[in-house]
Coordinates of C-alpha atoms in Angstrom, one line a residue:
M1 CA -99.6 181.9 -146.5
K2 CA -96.8 184.3 -145.4
T3 CA -99.1 187.3 -145.2
R4 CA -101.7 185.6 -143.1
T5 CA -99.3 183.8 -140.7
E6 CA -97.5 185.9 -138.2
T7 CA -94.7 184.8 -135.9
I8 CA -95.2 186.0 -132.3
P9 CA -92.3 185.6 -129.8
V10 CA -93.3 184.3 -126.4
A11 CA -91.2 184.2 -123.3
T12 CA -91.7 180.9 -121.5
Q13 CA -90.9 179.3 -118.2
D14 CA -87.5 177.8 -117.2
Y15 CA -86.1 177.6 -120.7
L16 CA -83.1 178.7 -122.7
S17 CA -83.9 178.6 -126.4
V18 CA -81.4 177.0 -128.8
Q19 CA -82.8 179.3 -131.5
H20 CA -82.8 182.6 -129.6
G21 CA -80.5 182.2 -126.6
D22 CA -83.1 183.4 -124.1
A23 CA -86.6 182.3 -122.9
R24 CA -88.2 182.8 -126.3
I25 CA -90.2 180.3 -128.2
D26 CA -92.2 181.2 -131.3
A27 CA -95.9 180.9 -132.0
Y28 CA -97.2 180.9 -135.6
V29 CA -100.6 182.6 -135.8
A30 CA -102.9 182.3 -138.8
T31 CA -105.9 184.5 -139.1
P32 CA -109.1 184.1 -141.2
G33 CA -109.0 185.5 -144.7
K34 CA -111.9 187.8 -143.9
G35 CA -110.1 189.2 -140.9
V36 CA -110.6 189.0 -137.1
T37 CA -113.9 190.2 -135.7
E38 CA -115.7 189.9 -132.4
K39 CA -117.3 186.7 -133.6
T40 CA -113.9 185.1 -134.4
G41 CA -112.8 182.3 -132.1
F42 CA -109.4 180.8 -131.3
M43 CA -107.8 177.4 -131.7
L44 CA -104.5 176.2 -130.1
L45 CA -103.3 173.6 -132.6
I46 CA -100.5 171.4 -131.2
H47 CA -98.1 169.3 -133.2
G48 CA -96.5 166.0 -132.2
W49 CA -93.1 164.7 -131.0
G50 CA -90.1 165.9 -132.9
N51 CA -92.1 168.0 -135.5
D52 CA -90.8 171.4 -136.7
G53 CA -93.5 173.7 -135.3
S54 CA -92.8 176.4 -138.0
V55 CA -94.1 174.1 -140.7
A56 CA -96.2 171.4 -139.0
Y57 CA -99.9 171.9 -139.9
A58 CA -99.2 175.2 -141.6
S59 CA -101.7 174.7 -144.4
E60 CA -104.3 173.1 -142.0
S61 CA -104.1 176.1 -139.7
L62 CA -105.3 178.3 -142.6
L63 CA -108.1 176.0 -143.5
F64 CA -109.3 175.8 -139.9
A65 CA -109.0 179.6 -139.7
D66 CA -111.1 180.1 -142.9
Q67 CA -113.7 177.4 -142.5
L68 CA -114.4 177.9 -138.8
D69 CA -113.6 181.6 -138.4
L70 CA -110.7 181.1 -136.0
V71 CA -107.4 182.6 -135.1
V72 CA -105.2 179.5 -135.1
T73 CA -101.9 179.3 -133.1
R74 CA -99.2 176.7 -133.6
V75 CA -96.3 176.4 -131.1
E76 CA -92.6 175.9 -131.4
F77 CA -92.4 174.2 -128.1
R78 CA -89.1 173.2 -126.4
H79 CA -86.8 170.3 -127.2
C80 CA -88.0 169.3 -130.7
G81 CA -87.8 170.4 -134.3
R82 CA -86.0 173.7 -134.6
E83 CA -85.7 173.9 -130.8
A84 CA -83.7 170.6 -130.6
R85 CA -80.0 171.0 -129.8
N86 CA -78.6 168.6 -132.3
P87 CA -81.5 166.9 -134.2
A88 CA -80.3 163.6 -135.6
P89 CA -81.7 162.5 -139.0
G90 CA -85.1 160.8 -138.3
R91 CA -85.0 161.9 -134.6
P92 CA -85.3 165.7 -134.4
Y93 CA -85.7 165.9 -130.6
D94 CA -83.6 166.2 -127.5
I95 CA -82.9 163.5 -124.9
P96 CA -83.9 164.1 -122.2
Y97 CA -87.2 165.4 -123.6
D98 CA -89.7 167.3 -121.5
F99 CA -92.6 165.0 -122.5
S100 CA -95.5 167.4 -122.0
K101 CA -94.9 169.1 -118.6
L102 CA -93.3 172.5 -119.3
Q103 CA -94.1 172.0 -122.9
T104 CA -97.8 172.4 -121.8
I105 CA -96.8 175.8 -120.3
D106 CA -95.1 176.6 -123.7
C107 CA -98.4 175.9 -125.4
L108 CA -100.5 177.9 -122.9
R109 CA -98.2 180.9 -123.0
A110 CA -98.5 180.9 -126.8
A111 CA -102.3 180.8 -126.4
Y112 CA -102.2 183.7 -124.0
A113 CA -99.9 185.8 -126.2
T114 CA -102.3 185.3 -129.1
L115 CA -105.3 186.3 -127.0
K116 CA -103.4 189.4 -125.9
R117 CA -102.5 190.2 -129.5
Y118 CA -106.2 189.9 -130.6
P119 CA -108.3 191.2 -127.8
Q120 CA -111.4 191.1 -129.9
I121 CA -111.4 187.3 -130.1
D122 CA -114.7 185.8 -128.7
H123 CA -113.5 184.1 -125.5
G124 CA -116.5 181.9 -125.6
R125 CA -115.0 180.0 -128.6
L126 CA -111.6 178.8 -127.4
F127 CA -110.7 175.4 -128.8
L128 CA -107.9 172.8 -128.5
W129 CA -106.7 170.5 -131.3
G130 CA -103.8 168.1 -131.0
G131 CA -102.3 165.2 -132.9
S132 CA -100.1 162.4 -131.5
Q133 CA -98.1 164.0 -128.7
G134 CA -100.1 167.1 -129.5
G135 CA -103.1 165.1 -128.3
H136 CA -101.2 164.5 -125.1
L137 CA -100.5 168.2 -124.8
G138 CA -104.1 169.0 -125.6
A139 CA -105.3 166.8 -122.8
Q140 CA -102.7 168.4 -120.5
C141 CA -104.0 171.9 -121.4
L142 CA -107.5 170.8 -120.4
I143 CA -106.0 169.9 -116.9
F144 CA -103.6 172.9 -116.6
A145 CA -106.2 175.4 -117.8
P146 CA -109.7 174.0 -117.2
H147 CA -111.2 177.5 -117.1
L148 CA -110.6 178.2 -120.8
W149 CA -111.9 175.7 -123.3
A150 CA -115.2 175.3 -125.1
A151 CA -114.2 172.0 -126.8
A152 CA -111.2 169.8 -127.6
V153 CA -110.4 167.5 -130.5
L154 CA -107.6 165.1 -129.7
T155 CA -106.4 162.9 -132.6
C156 CA -104.1 159.8 -132.4
G157 CA -102.9 160.9 -129.0
L158 CA -101.0 159.2 -126.2
Y159 CA -102.5 159.6 -122.8
L160 CA -100.7 157.1 -120.6
P161 CA -96.9 157.9 -120.5
M162 CA -95.4 154.5 -119.9
T163 CA -92.1 152.8 -119.8
C164 CA -91.5 149.7 -122.0
A165 CA -92.3 147.4 -119.1
Q166 CA -95.5 149.3 -118.3
T167 CA -96.5 149.3 -122.0
Q168 CA -96.0 145.5 -122.2
A169 CA -97.9 144.9 -119.0
A170 CA -100.9 147.0 -120.2
G171 CA -101.0 145.2 -123.5
F172 CA -100.2 148.3 -125.6
G173 CA -98.4 146.2 -128.2
M174 CA -98.8 148.1 -131.5
E175 CA -96.5 151.0 -130.5
L176 CA -93.7 148.6 -129.5
R177 CA -93.4 146.9 -132.9
A178 CA -90.7 149.3 -134.2
S179 CA -88.9 149.6 -130.9
P180 CA -89.7 146.6 -128.7
D181 CA -87.4 147.7 -125.9
R182 CA -88.4 151.3 -125.7
G183 CA -91.6 152.9 -124.4
F184 CA -92.4 156.6 -124.6
V185 CA -90.7 157.3 -121.3
E186 CA -87.4 155.7 -122.5
S187 CA -87.8 157.7 -125.8
A188 CA -87.9 160.8 -123.7
L189 CA -85.3 160.1 -121.1
G190 CA -83.0 157.5 -122.6
A191 CA -82.6 153.7 -122.1
G192 CA -83.2 152.5 -118.5
K193 CA -84.4 155.9 -117.3
S194 CA -87.8 156.7 -115.8
F195 CA -89.6 159.6 -114.1
D196 CA -90.0 159.8 -110.3
P197 CA -93.6 159.4 -109.1
A198 CA -94.5 163.1 -109.0
E199 CA -93.0 163.7 -112.4
E200 CA -94.8 160.6 -113.8
D201 CA -98.1 161.7 -112.4
I202 CA -98.0 165.3 -113.7
R203 CA -97.6 163.9 -117.2
N204 CA -100.5 161.5 -117.0
P205 CA -103.8 162.9 -118.3
F206 CA -105.5 159.5 -117.9
R207 CA -104.7 159.7 -114.1
N208 CA -105.6 163.4 -113.9
A209 CA -108.7 163.3 -116.1
D210 CA -110.9 164.3 -113.1
R211 CA -109.2 167.7 -113.3
M212 CA -110.5 168.4 -116.8
P213 CA -113.5 170.8 -117.1
E214 CA -116.8 169.1 -116.4
H215 CA -118.8 170.5 -119.2
T216 CA -116.2 170.8 -122.0
P217 CA -116.9 168.3 -124.9
V218 CA -113.9 166.2 -125.9
I219 CA -113.8 164.3 -129.2
L220 CA -111.2 161.5 -129.4
I221 CA -110.2 160.2 -132.9
H222 CA -107.8 157.3 -133.4
G223 CA -106.9 154.8 -136.1
T224 CA -107.4 151.1 -135.5
H225 CA -104.1 150.3 -137.2
D226 CA -102.0 153.0 -135.5
E227 CA -98.5 151.6 -135.5
T228 CA -97.0 154.5 -133.4
V229 CA -99.5 155.2 -130.6
D230 CA -101.7 152.2 -129.8
I231 CA -105.5 153.0 -130.1
K232 CA -105.8 151.7 -126.5
H233 CA -104.6 155.1 -125.3
S234 CA -107.8 156.7 -126.7
V235 CA -110.0 153.8 -125.6
F236 CA -108.7 154.0 -122.0
L237 CA -109.2 157.8 -121.8
Y238 CA -112.6 157.5 -123.4
A239 CA -113.6 154.9 -120.7
R240 CA -112.2 157.1 -118.0
L241 CA -114.1 160.2 -119.1
L242 CA -117.3 158.2 -119.5
G243 CA -116.8 157.0 -115.9
L244 CA -116.5 160.6 -114.8
K245 CA -119.7 161.5 -116.7
R246 CA -117.9 163.9 -119.0
P247 CA -119.2 164.8 -122.5
V248 CA -116.8 162.7 -124.6
Q249 CA -117.1 161.0 -128.0
F250 CA -114.7 158.5 -129.5
Y251 CA -114.3 157.7 -133.2
A252 CA -112.2 154.7 -134.3
I253 CA -111.0 155.2 -137.9
E254 CA -111.2 151.8 -139.6
K255 CA -107.7 150.7 -140.8
G256 CA -106.3 154.2 -140.1
N257 CA -102.6 154.3 -139.2
H258 CA -101.0 157.1 -137.1
S259 CA -101.8 159.8 -139.7
L260 CA -105.0 158.0 -140.7
V261 CA -104.0 157.8 -144.4
W262 CA -104.8 154.0 -144.5
S263 CA -108.4 154.7 -143.6
A264 CA -111.1 152.6 -145.3
F265 CA -113.0 155.8 -146.1
K266 CA -111.8 158.8 -148.1
D267 CA -113.6 161.3 -146.0
E268 CA -111.6 160.4 -142.9
D269 CA -108.1 159.5 -144.4
S270 CA -106.3 162.4 -142.7
R271 CA -106.6 163.9 -139.2
F272 CA -107.9 167.1 -140.8
K273 CA -110.7 165.3 -142.8
A274 CA -111.6 163.2 -139.8
T275 CA -111.8 166.3 -137.6
F276 CA -114.3 167.9 -140.0
K277 CA -116.3 164.8 -140.4
Y278 CA -116.7 164.1 -136.7
A279 CA -116.1 167.5 -135.0
G280 CA -116.9 170.1 -137.6
D281 CA -120.3 170.9 -136.2
L282 CA -119.0 171.1 -132.7
L283 CA -116.3 173.5 -133.6
R284 CA -118.8 175.7 -135.3
T285 CA -121.3 175.8 -132.5
A286 CA -119.7 175.1 -129.2
R287 CA -119.6 178.0 -126.7
R288 CA -118.6 178.5 -123.1
S289 CA -119.9 181.3 -121.1
G290 CA -118.1 183.3 -118.4
V291 CA -114.6 182.6 -119.4
C292 CA -112.0 184.2 -117.1
L293 CA -108.5 184.3 -118.5
R294 CA -106.9 184.7 -115.1
P295 CA -108.5 182.7 -112.3
A296 CA -107.9 184.1 -108.8
A297 CA -106.7 180.8 -107.4
P298 CA -104.1 178.6 -108.9
V299 CA -105.1 175.4 -110.6
Q300 CA -104.1 172.5 -108.3
I301 CA -103.0 169.1 -109.5
P302 CA -102.3 166.7 -106.6
V303 CA -99.6 164.0 -107.3
R304 CA -97.7 161.6 -105.3
G305 CA -95.5 163.6 -102.9
G306 CA -97.1 167.0 -103.3
V307 CA -99.1 169.3 -105.5
F308 CA -98.3 171.0 -108.7
E309 CA -100.0 174.4 -109.2
V310 CA -100.6 176.4 -112.3
S311 CA -100.9 180.2 -111.6
Y312 CA -101.8 182.9 -114.1
P313 CA -99.7 186.1 -113.4
D314 CA -99.1 188.7 -116.1
A315 CA -96.1 186.8 -117.3
G316 CA -98.4 184.0 -118.4
P317 CA -99.2 180.5 -117.1
T318 CA -96.6 179.3 -114.6
L319 CA -96.1 175.9 -113.1
G320 CA -95.1 175.6 -109.4
W321 CA -94.5 172.7 -107.0
T322 CA -95.3 172.3 -103.3
P323 CA -94.2 169.0 -101.6
D324 CA -96.6 167.7 -99.0
A325 CA -95.5 167.9 -95.3
H326 CA -94.4 164.2 -95.1
A327 CA -92.4 164.5 -98.4
A328 CA -90.7 167.7 -97.2
M329 CA -89.6 166.1 -93.9
I330 CA -87.9 163.2 -95.6
Q331 CA -86.0 165.3 -98.1
P332 CA -82.2 165.1 -97.6

């Protein structure tokens, strides 16, 4: 594993690493056993909330690399795992936690650093895979970088970032069983805290689903007994994408919990197995033509009070903010 997984340092946006003391985060890049050729594709594989990116999905990345002929990049994104300031036992993440805004930039910069390291990669085969918060980040990558992806597989993901009150009102009860007074927003910011409207909107892939690429297939996989992220997250996003006439498929894993290990069927009792069962053919055959790594115009994401823009300079994907004229006039 060590000889086939390389650590690539990546300078990211607006961050001081607790590991390195500068803007560095680490990407862990696995290559196929037969080597990287002009037919080799790429997968950005994104872990979940609080995971240690140096170990999460390490073995799966090699299996994806070998079975699908992919260079697979995992990301040590900010505020969790080894990048948490003082990880408490059972809660290895910072509060406040970014919750998939600049963490998306971390992931995209790791992807761009890998593509630069391996220029022979087939840019028609660029894929996303995410689990749990990684599913959220994968959906965000579709919105922040719609020009890249040939397909995305999002497993057990959360797509509506809600407070406890919002979670209760929407009937997302499963994920509140362990912490009935805390939604994902309170988990990120602390008790009684919430995002302002623009910050809430930029983290909401359900709201921004119309910004996802029109022809990129998305496969959603979720356990019916997920006790951490209610399956309604995937159901709602599936319905939204269907309404937008996007190529989306949804697979509910019977009795599957958050990691799918309770699944009623052995060939789908892990996220990896379920991926190969329901998305293996897609990841082998999906292609996208005419991929341009650096679009001329920024990617715009309108939100309440202004517009976020993702630009693609040489430094890597960068998120900016422009308030609308009315919002600018009423600023103190």
